[in-house]
Amino acid sequence: MITGKTRPIALFGWPVEHSLSPAMQNAAFRYLGLDYVYLPLAVKPDNLGAAIAGLKAMGFAGANVTIPHKVAVMAYLDALDDTARMVGAVNTIIIEDGRATGHNTDAAAFIAALAAAGVKPNGKRVVLLGAGGAARAVAAGLIHHDAAQITVVARSGDKAATLAASFAAKDPIISAVPWATAEFSRQLAECDLLVNCTPVGMWPNSHEMPDIDWEQLNPGAVVCDLIYNPQETRLLLEAARRGHQTVCGVGMLVEQGALAFTLWTGHEAPREIMAGILKQRLHELTVL
């Protein structure tokens, strides 16, 4: 039961109605008997600063941040932890004593999802599709775990170049190339891991997928999609049809949520409960 003592946690995004994080987090709170509630709140980009101020004013314990706010939100926070600073993006906020501190659990969650699928990033050549906050987190995780080479590809060549340059000063293994070029095709042919960090293919536009040249892609490459709704995106279905190992976004969503849960509550997250409710909701959406 929600009372005046219940500690609220928000999800900021635009849009947020597709998110299954509320079901996952609220199931975890109930399972452990914690007096928290997780609320999805649609926040227009122009209102992001006011929304952060509102969390502080209304006594929220914290928040998750999703597309398109992961980078922009940093300007409105009082502090960043080392991971958020390294990634250059925030997906989790803790509010204590009127101060909002940004964290990033996406980088560690992506590596954990790869490990669960039996994929080790060390020594791998990776192509990242997209240059937003999710791509930044994936790049940071890969660099930290000794990937051999990372190529960032985005429709906005300037955005891809900016992302690569922000890491390249510390680690020159990362670079950017324009989409639909001979160099992009060459990188596809050489990569061991292809990761979609864009929202292309997310429900309700599940018929879409990133435009890549499948004939150029290394036949042995593992194909990952950070999208979890649908669980099997068109990109992953096509990759599987062509014989590629695939990794969906469900594992990363559960792990980033579990790490955020611990930051907010101080309790170890019930990962099996979170994964179970997430898969149940995804199945219900598929049936519908």
Coordinates of C-alpha atoms in Angstrom, one line a residue:
M1 CA 0.0 0.0 0.0
I2 CA 1.3 3.4 -1.0
T3 CA 1.3 5.8 2.0
G4 CA 2.9 9.1 2.9
K5 CA 6.0 7.2 4.0
T6 CA 6.4 5.4 0.7
R7 CA 9.6 6.5 -1.1
P8 CA 9.0 7.3 -4.7
I9 CA 11.5 6.7 -7.5
A10 CA 10.9 8.1 -11.0
L11 CA 11.7 7.0 -14.5
F12 CA 12.4 10.0 -16.8
G13 CA 12.1 9.6 -20.6
W14 CA 10.3 10.8 -23.7
P15 CA 8.4 8.6 -24.2
V16 CA 8.1 6.2 -21.3
E17 CA 4.9 4.3 -21.9
H18 CA 6.7 1.4 -23.5
S19 CA 9.0 0.8 -20.5
L20 CA 8.7 -2.4 -18.5
S21 CA 11.1 -1.1 -15.8
P22 CA 8.1 -0.1 -13.5
A23 CA 6.8 -3.7 -13.5
M24 CA 10.3 -5.1 -12.8
Q25 CA 11.3 -2.6 -10.1
N26 CA 7.9 -2.7 -8.3
A27 CA 7.9 -6.5 -8.3
A28 CA 11.4 -6.4 -6.6
F29 CA 10.2 -3.9 -4.0
R30 CA 7.2 -6.1 -3.2
Y31 CA 9.3 -9.2 -3.0
L32 CA 11.7 -7.7 -0.4
G33 CA 8.9 -5.9 1.4
L34 CA 10.5 -2.4 0.8
D35 CA 8.3 0.7 1.0
Y36 CA 9.2 2.2 -2.4
V37 CA 7.2 2.8 -5.6
Y38 CA 8.6 3.3 -9.1
L39 CA 6.7 5.7 -11.3
P40 CA 7.2 6.3 -15.1
L41 CA 7.1 10.0 -15.8
A42 CA 7.1 11.4 -19.4
V43 CA 9.4 14.4 -19.4
K44 CA 9.8 16.6 -22.5
P45 CA 13.5 17.6 -23.2
D46 CA 12.7 21.3 -22.5
N47 CA 11.4 20.4 -19.0
L48 CA 14.3 18.2 -17.8
G49 CA 15.8 20.7 -15.5
A50 CA 12.5 21.5 -13.9
A51 CA 11.8 17.8 -13.5
I52 CA 15.0 17.2 -11.6
A53 CA 14.2 20.2 -9.3
G54 CA 10.8 18.6 -8.8
L55 CA 12.2 15.3 -7.6
K56 CA 14.2 17.1 -5.0
A57 CA 11.2 19.2 -3.9
M58 CA 8.9 16.2 -3.6
G59 CA 11.3 14.0 -1.7
F60 CA 12.0 11.4 -4.3
A61 CA 14.7 8.8 -3.4
G62 CA 16.0 8.9 -7.0
A63 CA 15.3 8.1 -10.6
N64 CA 16.2 6.2 -13.7
V65 CA 16.9 8.2 -16.9
T66 CA 16.3 6.8 -20.4
I67 CA 16.2 8.0 -24.0
P68 CA 16.7 10.9 -24.8
H69 CA 17.9 12.3 -21.5
K70 CA 20.9 10.3 -20.5
V71 CA 23.5 12.9 -21.6
A72 CA 21.5 16.1 -21.2
V73 CA 20.5 15.3 -17.6
M74 CA 24.1 15.7 -16.4
A75 CA 23.9 19.5 -16.6
Y76 CA 21.1 19.5 -13.9
L77 CA 22.8 17.2 -11.4
D78 CA 24.9 18.2 -8.3
A79 CA 27.5 15.5 -8.7
L80 CA 28.5 12.5 -10.8
D81 CA 30.1 9.3 -9.7
D82 CA 33.3 8.0 -11.4
T83 CA 31.4 5.7 -13.8
A84 CA 29.0 8.3 -15.0
R85 CA 31.9 10.7 -15.5
M86 CA 33.8 8.1 -17.5
V87 CA 30.8 7.1 -19.6
G88 CA 29.6 10.7 -20.1
A89 CA 26.0 9.7 -19.5
V90 CA 23.7 9.0 -16.6
N91 CA 20.9 6.3 -16.2
T92 CA 20.5 6.4 -12.5
I93 CA 20.1 9.2 -10.0
I94 CA 20.3 9.1 -6.2
I95 CA 18.8 12.0 -4.2
E96 CA 20.1 12.5 -0.6
D97 CA 19.9 15.7 1.5
G98 CA 18.6 17.7 -1.5
R99 CA 21.5 16.7 -3.8
A100 CA 21.1 14.7 -6.9
T101 CA 24.1 12.4 -7.9
G102 CA 24.3 10.8 -11.3
H103 CA 25.5 7.2 -11.7
N104 CA 25.7 4.8 -14.7
T105 CA 24.9 1.2 -14.4
D106 CA 24.6 0.5 -18.1
A107 CA 28.3 -0.2 -18.8
A108 CA 28.6 -2.9 -16.2
A109 CA 25.2 -4.3 -17.2
F110 CA 26.2 -4.7 -20.8
I111 CA 29.3 -6.6 -19.9
A112 CA 27.3 -8.9 -17.5
A113 CA 24.8 -9.6 -20.3
L114 CA 27.6 -10.6 -22.6
A115 CA 29.1 -12.8 -20.0
A116 CA 25.7 -14.6 -19.4
A117 CA 25.7 -15.4 -23.1
G118 CA 29.2 -16.7 -23.0
V119 CA 30.7 -13.8 -24.9
K120 CA 34.0 -12.2 -23.6
P121 CA 34.8 -8.7 -25.0
N122 CA 38.5 -8.8 -24.5
G123 CA 40.3 -8.9 -27.8
K124 CA 37.1 -8.4 -29.8
R125 CA 36.7 -6.0 -32.7
V126 CA 33.4 -4.2 -32.2
V127 CA 31.0 -2.1 -34.3
L128 CA 28.6 0.1 -32.4
L129 CA 25.5 1.4 -34.1
G130 CA 24.4 4.7 -32.6
A131 CA 26.1 7.5 -30.7
G132 CA 23.8 8.4 -27.8
G133 CA 24.0 7.7 -24.1
A134 CA 23.6 3.9 -24.5
A135 CA 26.4 3.7 -27.0
R136 CA 28.6 5.7 -24.6
A137 CA 28.0 3.2 -21.8
V138 CA 28.6 0.2 -24.1
A139 CA 31.9 1.8 -25.3
A140 CA 33.1 2.4 -21.8
G141 CA 32.3 -1.1 -20.7
L142 CA 34.1 -2.5 -23.8
I143 CA 37.2 -0.3 -23.2
H144 CA 37.3 -1.3 -19.5
H145 CA 37.3 -4.9 -20.5
D146 CA 40.0 -4.8 -23.1
A147 CA 38.2 -4.8 -26.5
A148 CA 40.7 -4.7 -29.3
Q149 CA 38.9 -2.1 -31.5
I150 CA 35.7 -0.1 -31.3
T151 CA 34.1 1.6 -34.4
V152 CA 31.2 4.0 -33.8
V153 CA 28.7 4.4 -36.6
A154 CA 25.8 6.8 -36.6
R155 CA 23.6 8.7 -39.0
S156 CA 25.1 11.8 -37.6
G157 CA 28.8 11.6 -38.5
D158 CA 29.6 14.5 -36.2
K159 CA 27.9 12.8 -33.2
A160 CA 29.8 9.6 -33.8
A161 CA 33.0 11.5 -34.1
T162 CA 32.3 13.4 -30.9
L163 CA 31.6 10.2 -29.0
A164 CA 34.8 8.5 -30.3
A165 CA 36.9 11.6 -29.6
S166 CA 35.7 11.8 -26.0
F167 CA 37.2 8.4 -25.3
A168 CA 40.1 8.4 -27.8
A169 CA 42.2 10.8 -25.7
K170 CA 42.5 8.0 -23.1
D171 CA 42.2 5.0 -25.4
P172 CA 43.0 5.2 -29.1
I173 CA 41.2 1.9 -29.9
I174 CA 37.9 3.8 -30.6
S175 CA 37.1 5.6 -33.8
A176 CA 34.2 6.7 -35.9
V177 CA 33.1 6.1 -39.5
P178 CA 30.2 7.4 -41.5
W179 CA 27.2 5.2 -42.2
A180 CA 26.8 3.6 -45.6
T181 CA 30.4 4.0 -46.7
A182 CA 33.1 1.6 -47.9
E183 CA 34.9 1.9 -44.5
F184 CA 31.7 0.9 -42.7
S185 CA 31.5 -2.2 -44.9
R186 CA 35.1 -3.0 -44.1
Q187 CA 34.5 -2.7 -40.4
L188 CA 31.5 -5.0 -40.6
A189 CA 33.6 -7.6 -42.4
E190 CA 36.2 -7.5 -39.7
C191 CA 34.1 -7.2 -36.6
D192 CA 33.5 -9.9 -34.0
L193 CA 30.7 -8.1 -32.3
L194 CA 27.9 -5.9 -33.7
V195 CA 25.9 -3.9 -31.2
N196 CA 22.7 -1.9 -31.9
C197 CA 22.6 1.0 -29.5
T198 CA 19.8 2.9 -31.4
P199 CA 16.1 2.7 -30.8
V200 CA 15.5 1.5 -34.4
G201 CA 13.3 -1.6 -34.1
M202 CA 11.8 -0.8 -30.7
W203 CA 8.0 -1.3 -30.2
P204 CA 5.8 -0.1 -31.8
N205 CA 8.1 0.2 -34.8
S206 CA 9.1 -3.5 -34.5
H207 CA 9.1 -3.9 -38.3
E208 CA 12.2 -1.6 -38.6
M209 CA 15.9 -2.5 -38.2
P210 CA 19.2 -0.7 -38.7
D211 CA 20.3 -0.6 -42.3
I212 CA 23.4 -2.7 -42.6
D213 CA 24.9 -4.7 -45.4
W214 CA 24.4 -8.3 -44.2
E215 CA 26.5 -9.7 -47.0
Q216 CA 29.5 -7.7 -45.6
L217 CA 29.0 -8.7 -42.0
N218 CA 31.6 -11.2 -40.7
P219 CA 29.7 -14.6 -40.6
G220 CA 31.2 -15.3 -37.1
A221 CA 30.1 -12.0 -35.6
V222 CA 27.9 -12.0 -32.5
V223 CA 24.9 -9.6 -33.0
C224 CA 23.6 -7.7 -29.9
D225 CA 20.6 -5.5 -29.6
L226 CA 20.0 -3.3 -26.6
I227 CA 16.3 -3.1 -27.3
Y228 CA 14.2 -5.5 -25.1
N229 CA 10.7 -4.8 -26.4
P230 CA 10.3 -6.8 -28.5
Q231 CA 12.7 -9.3 -27.0
E232 CA 13.6 -10.7 -30.5
T233 CA 13.9 -7.6 -32.7
R234 CA 13.9 -7.8 -36.5
L235 CA 17.6 -7.3 -36.4
L236 CA 18.2 -10.3 -34.1
L237 CA 15.7 -12.5 -36.1
E238 CA 17.6 -11.7 -39.3
A239 CA 20.9 -12.3 -37.7
A240 CA 19.8 -15.7 -36.3
R241 CA 18.4 -16.6 -39.7
R242 CA 21.9 -16.0 -41.2
G243 CA 23.5 -18.1 -38.5
H244 CA 24.8 -15.5 -36.1
Q245 CA 24.8 -15.9 -32.3
T246 CA 22.5 -13.2 -30.9
V247 CA 22.2 -11.4 -27.5
C248 CA 18.9 -9.6 -26.8
G249 CA 18.5 -6.6 -24.5
V250 CA 16.6 -8.4 -21.6
G251 CA 19.8 -9.4 -19.7
M252 CA 21.2 -5.9 -19.8
L253 CA 17.9 -4.4 -18.7
V254 CA 17.6 -6.7 -15.7
E255 CA 21.2 -6.1 -14.7
Q256 CA 21.2 -2.3 -15.0
G257 CA 17.9 -2.3 -13.0
A258 CA 19.4 -4.6 -10.3
L259 CA 22.4 -2.4 -9.9
A260 CA 20.2 0.7 -9.7
F261 CA 17.9 -1.0 -7.2
T262 CA 20.9 -1.6 -4.9
L263 CA 22.0 2.0 -5.2
W264 CA 18.6 3.3 -4.1
T265 CA 17.8 0.8 -1.4
G266 CA 21.1 -0.6 -0.1
H267 CA 19.7 -4.1 -0.7
E268 CA 20.9 -6.8 -3.1
A269 CA 18.4 -7.0 -5.9
P270 CA 16.3 -10.1 -6.4
R271 CA 17.4 -10.7 -10.0
E272 CA 15.4 -13.8 -10.6
I273 CA 12.2 -12.0 -9.6
M274 CA 13.0 -9.1 -11.8
A275 CA 13.9 -11.3 -14.8
G276 CA 10.8 -13.4 -14.3
I277 CA 8.3 -10.5 -14.3
L278 CA 10.1 -8.9 -17.3
K279 CA 9.8 -12.1 -19.3
Q280 CA 6.2 -12.5 -18.3
R281 CA 5.3 -9.0 -19.4
L282 CA 7.1 -9.4 -22.7
H283 CA 5.2 -12.7 -23.3
E284 CA 1.9 -10.9 -22.6
L285 CA 2.8 -8.2 -25.1
T286 CA 3.6 -10.8 -27.7
V287 CA 0.4 -12.7 -27.2
L288 CA -1.6 -9.4 -27.4

